[in-house]
């Protein structure tokens, strides 16, 4: 089991190698799936790295068993690439291995990739592990865990209403502004699935509080955007008043 107090200094390779950057770029010529499947079976580490990273860009269900195996590779770059590749190639068979990796891998970048993949899984089993990561993990993992919760918690009403209080705490208390911003965005997204009830009203209060009191302009802007998209009368009124006063 990983140490919840693990600091970001434990991450042992450069962030420029993060495959999440890779999958957000357009590729003119996609890798050849047949060749990449062949390289996945190679015993050569460079072949493995090339193949696993290729499946961060392309989808092929035949790669899934091999990508799951690579979650246990001794090389952290291969493990993190495998996590992102499983996010690109979601499968119900990968959910439990990803959760195991989230709970046991010492490397923060690997866990970051895992929470992203779990958010793409569309599987309710991901909910509790993501919620736990938001509470105890390093900031890079918390950042993606709270965004991933937006995709998973909405699948189940009970998960939705149980997630929002924890996300409100992150919005109010997390020391990292980017985590607070993502929390505001996630609250706004989850509230769209709720009827007007005490959980919804508390979430609106938290967004208004962030809009008024947070010192970071990015957090304020994300809270404002969430309130505008929800169209809540209290939120809209507060935005109007703050704009008239020149505060926002």
mmCIF file of N, CA and C in Angstrom, residues 7-14 106-109 138 140:
data_model
loop_
_atom_site.group_PDB
_atom_site.id
_atom_site.type_symbol
_atom_site.label_atom_id
_atom_site.label_comp_id
_atom_site.label_asym_id
_atom_site.label_seq_id
_atom_site.Cartn_x
_atom_site.Cartn_y
_atom_site.Cartn_z
ATOM 1 N N UNK A 7 5.357 12.523 -1.036
ATOM 2 C CA UNK A 7 5.513 13.853 -1.620
ATOM 3 C C UNK A 7 5.793 13.740 -3.097
ATOM 4 N N UNK A 8 5.639 14.860 -3.803
ATOM 5 C CA UNK A 8 5.860 14.853 -5.233
ATOM 6 C C UNK A 8 7.314 14.623 -5.582
ATOM 7 N N UNK A 9 8.213 14.785 -4.636
ATOM 8 C CA UNK A 9 9.614 14.533 -4.928
ATOM 9 C C UNK A 9 9.881 13.068 -5.196
ATOM 10 N N UNK A 10 8.903 12.212 -4.879
ATOM 11 C CA UNK A 10 9.094 10.789 -5.123
ATOM 12 C C UNK A 10 8.919 10.432 -6.590
ATOM 13 N N UNK A 11 8.396 11.348 -7.389
ATOM 14 C CA UNK A 11 8.210 11.076 -8.799
ATOM 15 C C UNK A 11 9.588 11.032 -9.450
ATOM 16 N N UNK A 12 9.881 9.946 -10.168
ATOM 17 C CA UNK A 12 11.272 9.719 -10.522
ATOM 18 C C UNK A 12 11.565 9.849 -12.014
ATOM 19 N N UNK A 13 10.711 10.542 -12.765
ATOM 20 C CA UNK A 13 11.103 10.879 -14.111
ATOM 21 C C UNK A 13 10.455 12.182 -14.522
ATOM 22 N N UNK A 14 11.020 12.785 -15.564
ATOM 23 C CA UNK A 14 10.676 14.150 -15.939
ATOM 24 C C UNK A 14 9.246 14.252 -16.440
ATOM 25 N N UNK A 106 4.041 3.324 -6.116
ATOM 26 C CA UNK A 106 4.689 4.419 -5.378
ATOM 27 C C UNK A 106 4.826 5.680 -6.220
ATOM 28 N N UNK A 107 4.696 5.561 -7.552
ATOM 29 C CA UNK A 107 5.036 6.662 -8.445
ATOM 30 C C UNK A 107 3.820 7.551 -8.715
ATOM 31 N N UNK A 108 3.964 8.836 -8.423
ATOM 32 C CA UNK A 108 2.856 9.759 -8.576
ATOM 33 C C UNK A 108 2.364 9.913 -9.996
ATOM 34 N N UNK A 109 3.273 9.867 -10.966
ATOM 35 C CA UNK A 109 2.838 9.986 -12.354
ATOM 36 C C UNK A 109 2.033 8.776 -12.799
ATOM 37 N N UNK A 138 -1.155 13.072 -3.686
ATOM 38 C CA UNK A 138 -0.410 14.281 -4.010
ATOM 39 C C UNK A 138 -1.225 15.165 -4.944
ATOM 40 N N UNK A 140 -0.839 16.462 -7.970
ATOM 41 C CA UNK A 140 -1.017 16.092 -9.376
ATOM 42 C C UNK A 140 -2.090 15.027 -9.547
#
